Short mmCIF file of N, CA and C in Angstrom, two decimals:
data_model
loop_
_atom_site.label_atom_id
_atom_site.label_comp_id
_atom_site.label_asym_id
_atom_site.label_seq_id
_atom_site.Cartn_x
_atom_site.Cartn_y
_atom_site.Cartn_z
N MET A 1 1.07 -1.15 -0.15
CA MET A 1 0.04 0.18 0.06
C MET A 1 0.81 1.14 0.08
N ASN A 2 2.04 1.22 0.89
CA ASN A 2 2.83 2.46 0.88
C ASN A 2 3.40 2.69 -0.31
N ARG A 3 3.87 1.62 -1.28
CA ARG A 3 4.51 1.87 -2.59
C ARG A 3 3.49 2.18 -3.56
N PHE A 4 2.26 2.22 -3.20
CA PHE A 4 1.07 2.71 -4.04
C PHE A 4 0.90 4.22 -4.11
N PHE A 5 1.02 4.49 -2.77
CA PHE A 5 0.92 6.20 -2.53
C PHE A 5 2.30 6.73 -2.91
N ARG A 6 3.71 6.12 -2.73
CA ARG A 6 4.46 6.72 -3.39
C ARG A 6 4.62 6.87 -4.77
N ALA A 7 4.11 5.89 -5.62
CA ALA A 7 3.87 5.99 -6.95
C ALA A 7 2.92 7.00 -7.43
N ALA A 8 1.84 6.98 -6.79
CA ALA A 8 0.79 8.13 -7.06
C ALA A 8 1.24 9.48 -6.68
N ARG A 9 2.18 9.47 -5.73
CA ARG A 9 2.74 11.00 -5.45
C ARG A 9 3.74 11.24 -6.46
N GLY A 10 4.54 10.27 -7.01
CA GLY A 10 5.44 10.47 -8.20
C GLY A 10 4.65 10.74 -9.36
N LEU A 11 3.84 10.12 -9.66
CA LEU A 11 2.79 10.51 -10.92
C LEU A 11 2.13 12.06 -10.80
N ALA A 12 1.59 12.20 -9.55
CA ALA A 12 0.95 13.65 -9.53
C ALA A 12 2.18 14.64 -9.60
N GLY A 13 3.47 14.42 -9.04
CA GLY A 13 4.44 15.38 -9.21
C GLY A 13 4.69 15.39 -10.83
N ALA A 14 4.89 14.26 -11.27
CA ALA A 14 5.43 14.62 -12.89
C ALA A 14 4.17 15.36 -13.52
N ALA A 15 3.12 15.18 -13.05
CA ALA A 15 1.97 15.86 -13.99
C ALA A 15 1.96 17.41 -13.53
N LEU A 16 2.21 17.39 -12.43
CA LEU A 16 2.44 18.89 -12.12
C LEU A 16 3.40 19.80 -12.89
N VAL A 17 4.45 19.03 -12.96
CA VAL A 17 5.56 19.38 -13.67
C VAL A 17 5.49 19.84 -15.23
N LEU A 18 4.81 18.71 -15.76
CA LEU A 18 4.32 18.90 -17.08
C LEU A 18 3.48 19.91 -17.39
N GLY A 19 2.46 19.83 -16.51
CA GLY A 19 1.55 21.25 -16.32
C GLY A 19 2.24 22.60 -16.47
N LEU A 20 3.06 22.60 -15.79
CA LEU A 20 3.89 24.08 -15.36
C LEU A 20 4.84 24.26 -16.85
N LEU A 21 5.40 23.15 -17.48
CA LEU A 21 5.91 23.36 -18.46
C LEU A 21 5.16 23.59 -19.84
N ALA A 22 3.86 23.05 -19.76
CA ALA A 22 3.03 23.58 -20.94
C ALA A 22 2.45 25.24 -20.51
N CYS A 23 2.58 25.37 -19.52
CA CYS A 23 2.10 27.07 -19.32
C CYS A 23 3.38 28.20 -19.54
N ALA A 24 4.50 27.49 -19.44
CA ALA A 24 5.58 28.29 -19.82
C ALA A 24 5.73 28.78 -21.31
N SER A 25 4.94 28.27 -22.35
CA SER A 25 5.00 28.63 -23.70
C SER A 25 4.59 30.09 -23.63
N HIS A 26 3.89 30.86 -22.44
CA HIS A 26 3.73 32.14 -22.89
C HIS A 26 4.02 32.60 -21.55
N GLU A 27 3.78 34.34 -21.72
CA GLU A 27 4.21 35.01 -20.56
C GLU A 27 3.46 36.10 -20.38
N ARG A 28 3.13 36.63 -19.39
CA ARG A 28 2.20 37.66 -19.12
C ARG A 28 2.90 39.21 -19.65
N ALA A 29 2.52 40.06 -20.51
CA ALA A 29 3.20 41.25 -20.96
C ALA A 29 2.29 42.40 -21.03
N ALA A 30 2.91 43.42 -20.34
CA ALA A 30 2.04 44.91 -20.44
C ALA A 30 2.57 45.60 -21.83
N MET A 31 1.72 45.71 -22.85
CA MET A 31 1.95 46.78 -23.70
C MET A 31 2.07 48.08 -23.50
N VAL A 32 2.92 48.65 -23.82
CA VAL A 32 2.81 50.53 -23.61
C VAL A 32 2.25 50.70 -25.13
N PRO A 33 1.27 51.57 -25.08
CA PRO A 33 0.79 51.95 -26.66
C PRO A 33 1.39 53.11 -26.99
N VAL A 34 1.61 53.22 -28.23
CA VAL A 34 2.29 54.61 -28.90
C VAL A 34 1.49 55.69 -28.54
N ARG A 35 1.96 57.10 -28.11
CA ARG A 35 1.20 58.09 -28.22
C ARG A 35 0.73 58.60 -29.43
N GLY A 36 -0.37 59.29 -29.67
CA GLY A 36 -0.89 59.93 -31.02
C GLY A 36 0.37 60.55 -31.65
N GLY A 37 0.04 60.34 -32.87
CA GLY A 37 1.00 60.27 -33.86
C GLY A 37 2.30 59.78 -34.17
N GLU A 38 2.76 58.98 -32.88
CA GLU A 38 3.90 58.14 -32.95
C GLU A 38 3.40 56.70 -33.81
N GLY A 39 2.21 56.40 -33.79
CA GLY A 39 1.45 55.12 -34.27
C GLY A 39 1.27 55.19 -35.92
N ASP A 40 1.46 56.12 -36.57
CA ASP A 40 1.07 56.38 -37.59
C ASP A 40 2.25 55.58 -38.88
N ARG A 41 3.11 55.03 -38.43
CA ARG A 41 4.05 54.15 -39.16
C ARG A 41 3.40 52.90 -39.77
N ILE A 42 3.24 53.05 -40.89
CA ILE A 42 2.51 51.85 -41.55
C ILE A 42 3.47 51.22 -42.67
N VAL A 43 3.73 49.86 -42.14
CA VAL A 43 4.49 48.97 -42.93
C VAL A 43 4.06 48.01 -44.19
N ILE A 44 4.57 47.70 -44.96
CA ILE A 44 4.34 46.48 -45.49
C ILE A 44 5.62 45.29 -46.13
N LEU A 45 4.67 44.10 -45.41
CA LEU A 45 5.92 42.94 -45.59
C LEU A 45 6.14 42.89 -47.08
N PRO A 46 7.29 42.69 -47.71
CA PRO A 46 7.35 42.48 -49.26
C PRO A 46 7.41 41.04 -49.42
N ARG A 47 7.34 39.71 -48.61
CA ARG A 47 7.20 38.55 -48.91
C ARG A 47 6.68 37.82 -47.62
N ALA A 48 6.27 36.58 -47.98
CA ALA A 48 5.62 36.09 -46.55
C ALA A 48 6.82 35.44 -45.59
N VAL A 49 6.41 35.66 -44.70
CA VAL A 49 7.59 35.15 -43.65
C VAL A 49 6.79 34.09 -42.87
N PRO A 50 7.34 32.71 -42.74
CA PRO A 50 7.02 31.56 -42.11
C PRO A 50 7.20 32.04 -40.53
N ALA A 51 6.33 31.63 -39.56
CA ALA A 51 6.43 32.14 -38.38
C ALA A 51 5.54 31.15 -37.45
N ALA A 52 5.62 30.13 -37.45
CA ALA A 52 4.64 29.15 -36.89
C ALA A 52 4.92 28.97 -35.23
N LEU A 53 3.93 28.97 -34.57
CA LEU A 53 4.23 28.74 -33.21
C LEU A 53 4.05 27.08 -33.16
N SER A 54 4.97 26.40 -31.92
CA SER A 54 4.85 25.08 -31.60
C SER A 54 3.32 24.57 -31.62
N GLY A 55 3.01 23.43 -32.56
CA GLY A 55 1.46 23.20 -32.59
C GLY A 55 0.85 23.89 -33.42
N ASP A 56 1.30 24.95 -34.21
CA ASP A 56 0.63 25.85 -35.26
C ASP A 56 1.19 25.81 -36.44
N ASP A 57 1.59 24.74 -37.02
CA ASP A 57 2.41 24.68 -38.44
C ASP A 57 1.90 25.24 -39.55
N GLY A 58 2.59 25.81 -40.41
CA GLY A 58 2.34 26.53 -41.50
C GLY A 58 1.78 28.02 -41.60
N ARG A 59 1.72 28.27 -40.31
CA ARG A 59 1.58 29.57 -40.14
C ARG A 59 2.69 30.51 -40.54
N SER A 60 1.90 31.76 -41.39
CA SER A 60 3.24 32.89 -41.87
C SER A 60 2.40 34.09 -41.96
N LEU A 61 3.36 35.09 -41.63
CA LEU A 61 3.13 36.59 -42.11
C LEU A 61 2.90 36.56 -43.56
N PRO A 62 1.51 36.84 -44.15
CA PRO A 62 1.08 37.12 -45.61
C PRO A 62 2.11 38.29 -46.52
N GLU A 63 2.43 37.97 -47.52
CA GLU A 63 3.10 38.66 -48.48
C GLU A 63 2.09 39.79 -48.66
N ASP A 64 2.67 41.18 -48.85
CA ASP A 64 1.79 42.47 -48.92
C ASP A 64 1.08 42.76 -47.78
N SER A 65 1.23 42.12 -46.71
CA SER A 65 0.19 42.54 -45.68
C SER A 65 0.87 43.78 -45.04
N ARG A 66 -0.28 44.69 -44.51
CA ARG A 66 -0.10 45.97 -44.00
C ARG A 66 -0.18 45.91 -42.74
N TRP A 67 0.71 46.54 -41.96
CA TRP A 67 1.11 46.48 -40.34
C TRP A 67 1.26 47.91 -39.98
N ARG A 68 0.74 48.36 -38.60
CA ARG A 68 0.71 49.47 -37.97
C ARG A 68 1.51 49.27 -36.65
N ARG A 69 2.53 50.05 -36.34
CA ARG A 69 3.06 49.84 -35.07
C ARG A 69 2.24 50.76 -34.07
N ILE A 70 2.11 49.99 -32.93
CA ILE A 70 0.67 50.30 -32.15
C ILE A 70 1.38 50.56 -30.84
N GLY A 71 2.47 49.83 -30.27
CA GLY A 71 3.11 49.82 -29.13
C GLY A 71 4.27 49.34 -28.79
N ALA A 72 4.84 48.94 -27.65
CA ALA A 72 6.00 48.08 -27.28
C ALA A 72 5.65 47.43 -26.13
N LEU A 73 6.55 46.07 -26.08
CA LEU A 73 6.76 45.68 -24.95
C LEU A 73 8.22 45.48 -24.73
N ALA A 74 8.78 44.54 -23.62
CA ALA A 74 10.23 44.46 -23.30
C ALA A 74 10.74 43.97 -24.37
N GLN A 75 10.12 42.85 -24.79
CA GLN A 75 10.49 41.93 -26.25
C GLN A 75 10.71 42.69 -27.18
N GLY A 76 10.00 43.95 -27.73
CA GLY A 76 10.15 44.75 -28.88
C GLY A 76 8.85 45.39 -29.24
N ASP A 77 8.61 45.70 -30.54
CA ASP A 77 7.97 46.72 -31.07
C ASP A 77 6.57 45.80 -31.39
N VAL A 78 5.50 46.28 -31.07
CA VAL A 78 4.15 45.58 -31.43
C VAL A 78 3.50 46.32 -32.72
N TYR A 79 3.16 45.30 -33.80
CA TYR A 79 2.58 45.76 -34.88
C TYR A 79 1.14 44.93 -35.24
N ARG A 80 0.21 45.78 -35.43
CA ARG A 80 -1.12 45.19 -35.47
C ARG A 80 -1.35 45.13 -37.22
N ARG A 81 -2.03 43.79 -37.81
CA ARG A 81 -2.22 44.20 -39.07
C ARG A 81 -3.42 44.71 -39.44
N LEU A 82 -3.20 45.63 -40.29
CA LEU A 82 -4.51 46.55 -41.02
C LEU A 82 -5.31 45.91 -41.83
N ASP A 83 -5.04 45.24 -42.89
CA ASP A 83 -5.96 44.61 -43.93
C ASP A 83 -6.48 43.44 -43.46
N ALA A 84 -6.27 42.77 -42.43
CA ALA A 84 -7.22 41.70 -42.11
C ALA A 84 -7.00 41.12 -40.73
N ARG A 85 -7.50 40.44 -40.05
CA ARG A 85 -7.36 39.81 -38.70
C ARG A 85 -6.31 38.92 -38.64
N PHE A 86 -5.38 38.88 -38.02
CA PHE A 86 -4.15 37.82 -37.94
C PHE A 86 -4.47 37.11 -36.94
N VAL A 87 -4.72 35.57 -36.80
CA VAL A 87 -4.55 34.89 -35.79
C VAL A 87 -3.67 33.72 -35.67
N VAL A 88 -3.32 33.36 -34.56
CA VAL A 88 -2.54 32.05 -34.34
C VAL A 88 -3.20 31.19 -33.28
N ARG A 89 -2.85 29.96 -33.35
CA ARG A 89 -3.20 28.77 -32.47
C ARG A 89 -2.23 28.61 -31.29
N ALA A 90 -3.05 28.98 -30.24
CA ALA A 90 -2.15 29.11 -29.06
C ALA A 90 -3.09 28.76 -27.78
N GLU A 91 -2.33 27.58 -27.20
CA GLU A 91 -3.21 27.04 -26.07
C GLU A 91 -4.31 26.12 -26.47
N GLY A 92 -4.63 25.60 -27.93
CA GLY A 92 -5.46 24.78 -28.47
C GLY A 92 -6.72 25.72 -28.92
N ARG A 93 -6.37 27.14 -29.08
CA ARG A 93 -7.36 28.07 -29.35
C ARG A 93 -6.94 28.92 -30.55
N GLU A 94 -7.74 29.41 -31.47
CA GLU A 94 -7.65 30.42 -32.21
C GLU A 94 -7.55 31.74 -31.55
N ARG A 95 -6.55 32.59 -31.56
CA ARG A 95 -6.61 33.82 -30.71
C ARG A 95 -6.03 34.77 -31.93
N GLU A 96 -6.42 36.12 -31.62
CA GLU A 96 -5.91 37.23 -32.34
C GLU A 96 -4.41 37.43 -32.14
N ALA A 97 -3.68 37.59 -33.01
CA ALA A 97 -2.22 38.04 -32.31
C ALA A 97 -1.63 39.43 -33.26
N TYR A 98 -0.90 40.15 -32.52
CA TYR A 98 -0.07 41.05 -33.10
C TYR A 98 1.72 40.75 -33.09
N LEU A 99 2.22 40.86 -34.23
CA LEU A 99 3.61 40.70 -34.23
C LEU A 99 4.43 41.66 -33.42
N VAL A 100 5.36 40.76 -32.95
CA VAL A 100 6.42 41.62 -31.99
C VAL A 100 7.80 41.41 -32.63
N GLU A 101 8.35 42.64 -32.92
CA GLU A 101 9.49 42.75 -33.69
C GLU A 101 10.75 43.21 -32.95
N SER A 102 11.92 42.83 -33.12
CA SER A 102 13.15 43.54 -32.38
C SER A 102 14.24 43.56 -33.40
N ASN A 103 14.83 44.77 -33.57
CA ASN A 103 16.22 44.38 -34.42
C ASN A 103 16.13 43.51 -35.72
N GLY A 104 15.02 43.74 -36.33
CA GLY A 104 14.73 42.96 -37.84
C GLY A 104 14.53 41.61 -37.52
N ARG A 105 14.01 41.17 -36.45
CA ARG A 105 13.79 39.78 -36.04
C ARG A 105 12.37 39.56 -35.59
N LEU A 106 11.69 38.74 -36.00
CA LEU A 106 10.31 38.43 -35.26
C LEU A 106 10.50 37.46 -34.35
N MET A 107 9.98 38.26 -32.93
CA MET A 107 10.64 37.41 -31.83
C MET A 107 9.16 36.63 -31.14
N GLY A 108 8.05 36.99 -31.84
CA GLY A 108 6.75 36.21 -31.32
C GLY A 108 5.63 37.04 -31.35
N TYR A 109 4.71 36.87 -30.82
CA TYR A 109 3.24 37.34 -30.97
C TYR A 109 2.74 37.92 -29.64
N TYR A 110 2.24 39.10 -29.86
CA TYR A 110 1.38 39.60 -28.57
C TYR A 110 -0.24 39.34 -28.64
N LEU A 111 -0.73 38.84 -27.66
CA LEU A 111 -2.27 38.25 -27.78
C LEU A 111 -2.69 39.28 -26.87
N PRO A 112 -3.54 40.43 -27.57
CA PRO A 112 -3.98 41.51 -26.97
C PRO A 112 -5.22 41.02 -26.08
N ALA A 113 -5.97 40.25 -26.01
CA ALA A 113 -7.35 39.66 -25.31
C ALA A 113 -6.90 39.30 -24.01
N GLU A 114 -5.65 38.41 -24.12
CA GLU A 114 -5.16 37.84 -22.84
C GLU A 114 -3.81 38.35 -22.17
N SER A 115 -3.47 39.61 -22.82
CA SER A 115 -2.02 40.16 -22.50
C SER A 115 -0.79 39.26 -22.17
N TRP A 116 -0.94 38.41 -23.29
CA TRP A 116 0.40 37.51 -23.36
C TRP A 116 1.35 37.82 -24.26
N PHE A 117 2.40 37.63 -24.28
CA PHE A 117 3.59 37.49 -25.39
C PHE A 117 3.84 35.65 -25.21
N VAL A 118 3.76 35.29 -26.75
CA VAL A 118 4.14 34.10 -27.02
C VAL A 118 5.34 34.10 -28.03
N PRO A 119 6.40 33.54 -27.25
CA PRO A 119 7.66 33.72 -27.97
C PRO A 119 7.83 32.58 -29.11
N LEU A 120 8.54 32.99 -30.28
CA LEU A 120 8.78 31.68 -31.27
C LEU A 120 9.91 31.01 -30.57
N SER A 121 9.86 29.75 -30.79
CA SER A 121 11.17 28.72 -30.52
C SER A 121 12.44 29.45 -31.05
N SER A 122 12.45 29.93 -31.96
CA SER A 122 13.70 31.03 -32.49
C SER A 122 13.41 32.01 -33.26
N PRO A 123 13.90 33.03 -32.86
CA PRO A 123 13.48 34.49 -33.70
C PRO A 123 13.64 34.17 -35.21
N VAL A 124 12.85 34.73 -36.01
CA VAL A 124 12.90 34.78 -37.45
C VAL A 124 13.37 35.97 -38.12
N ARG A 125 14.44 36.02 -39.27
CA ARG A 125 14.63 37.20 -39.77
C ARG A 125 13.72 38.19 -40.51
N MET A 126 13.19 39.01 -40.44
CA MET A 126 12.22 39.96 -41.18
C MET A 126 12.93 40.43 -42.50
N PRO A 127 12.12 40.63 -43.56
CA PRO A 127 12.63 41.28 -44.64
C PRO A 127 12.44 42.84 -44.25
N SER A 128 13.21 43.25 -44.89
CA SER A 128 12.97 44.97 -44.95
C SER A 128 11.80 45.43 -45.15
N TRP A 129 11.13 46.43 -43.96
CA TRP A 129 9.95 46.67 -44.33
C TRP A 129 9.82 47.86 -45.45
N GLN A 130 8.43 47.86 -46.31
CA GLN A 130 8.31 48.74 -47.31
C GLN A 130 7.47 49.83 -46.43
N ARG A 131 7.70 51.16 -46.69
CA ARG A 131 6.98 52.27 -46.07
C ARG A 131 6.46 53.00 -47.09
#
């Protein structure tokens, strides 16, 4: 009986650790919005950029999509798509997403409804923006 409880505790501990690791795929983020006039920067992606999250294979930023800088996070500048709604699959659900760019690299996505930053497994080089 004692072995049963030890095994059950071990399984419960393993489940807890795995649950915490699954939650580590995103982090709380406070976006600082741009002040009036500073967010007027509209940019166009000259080519598609593959940028899938884990479990969301095939996702990319579309060629010729238009984006506006709307704020900043500690991880980089936040851009919202203007010509369509951009969504990613995170935590098993489709969620609206804004891209987060820093020093010419796509770092991940900001999910505004949840105030989450979801990093890419490795940053992706962005093409030069067209203004």
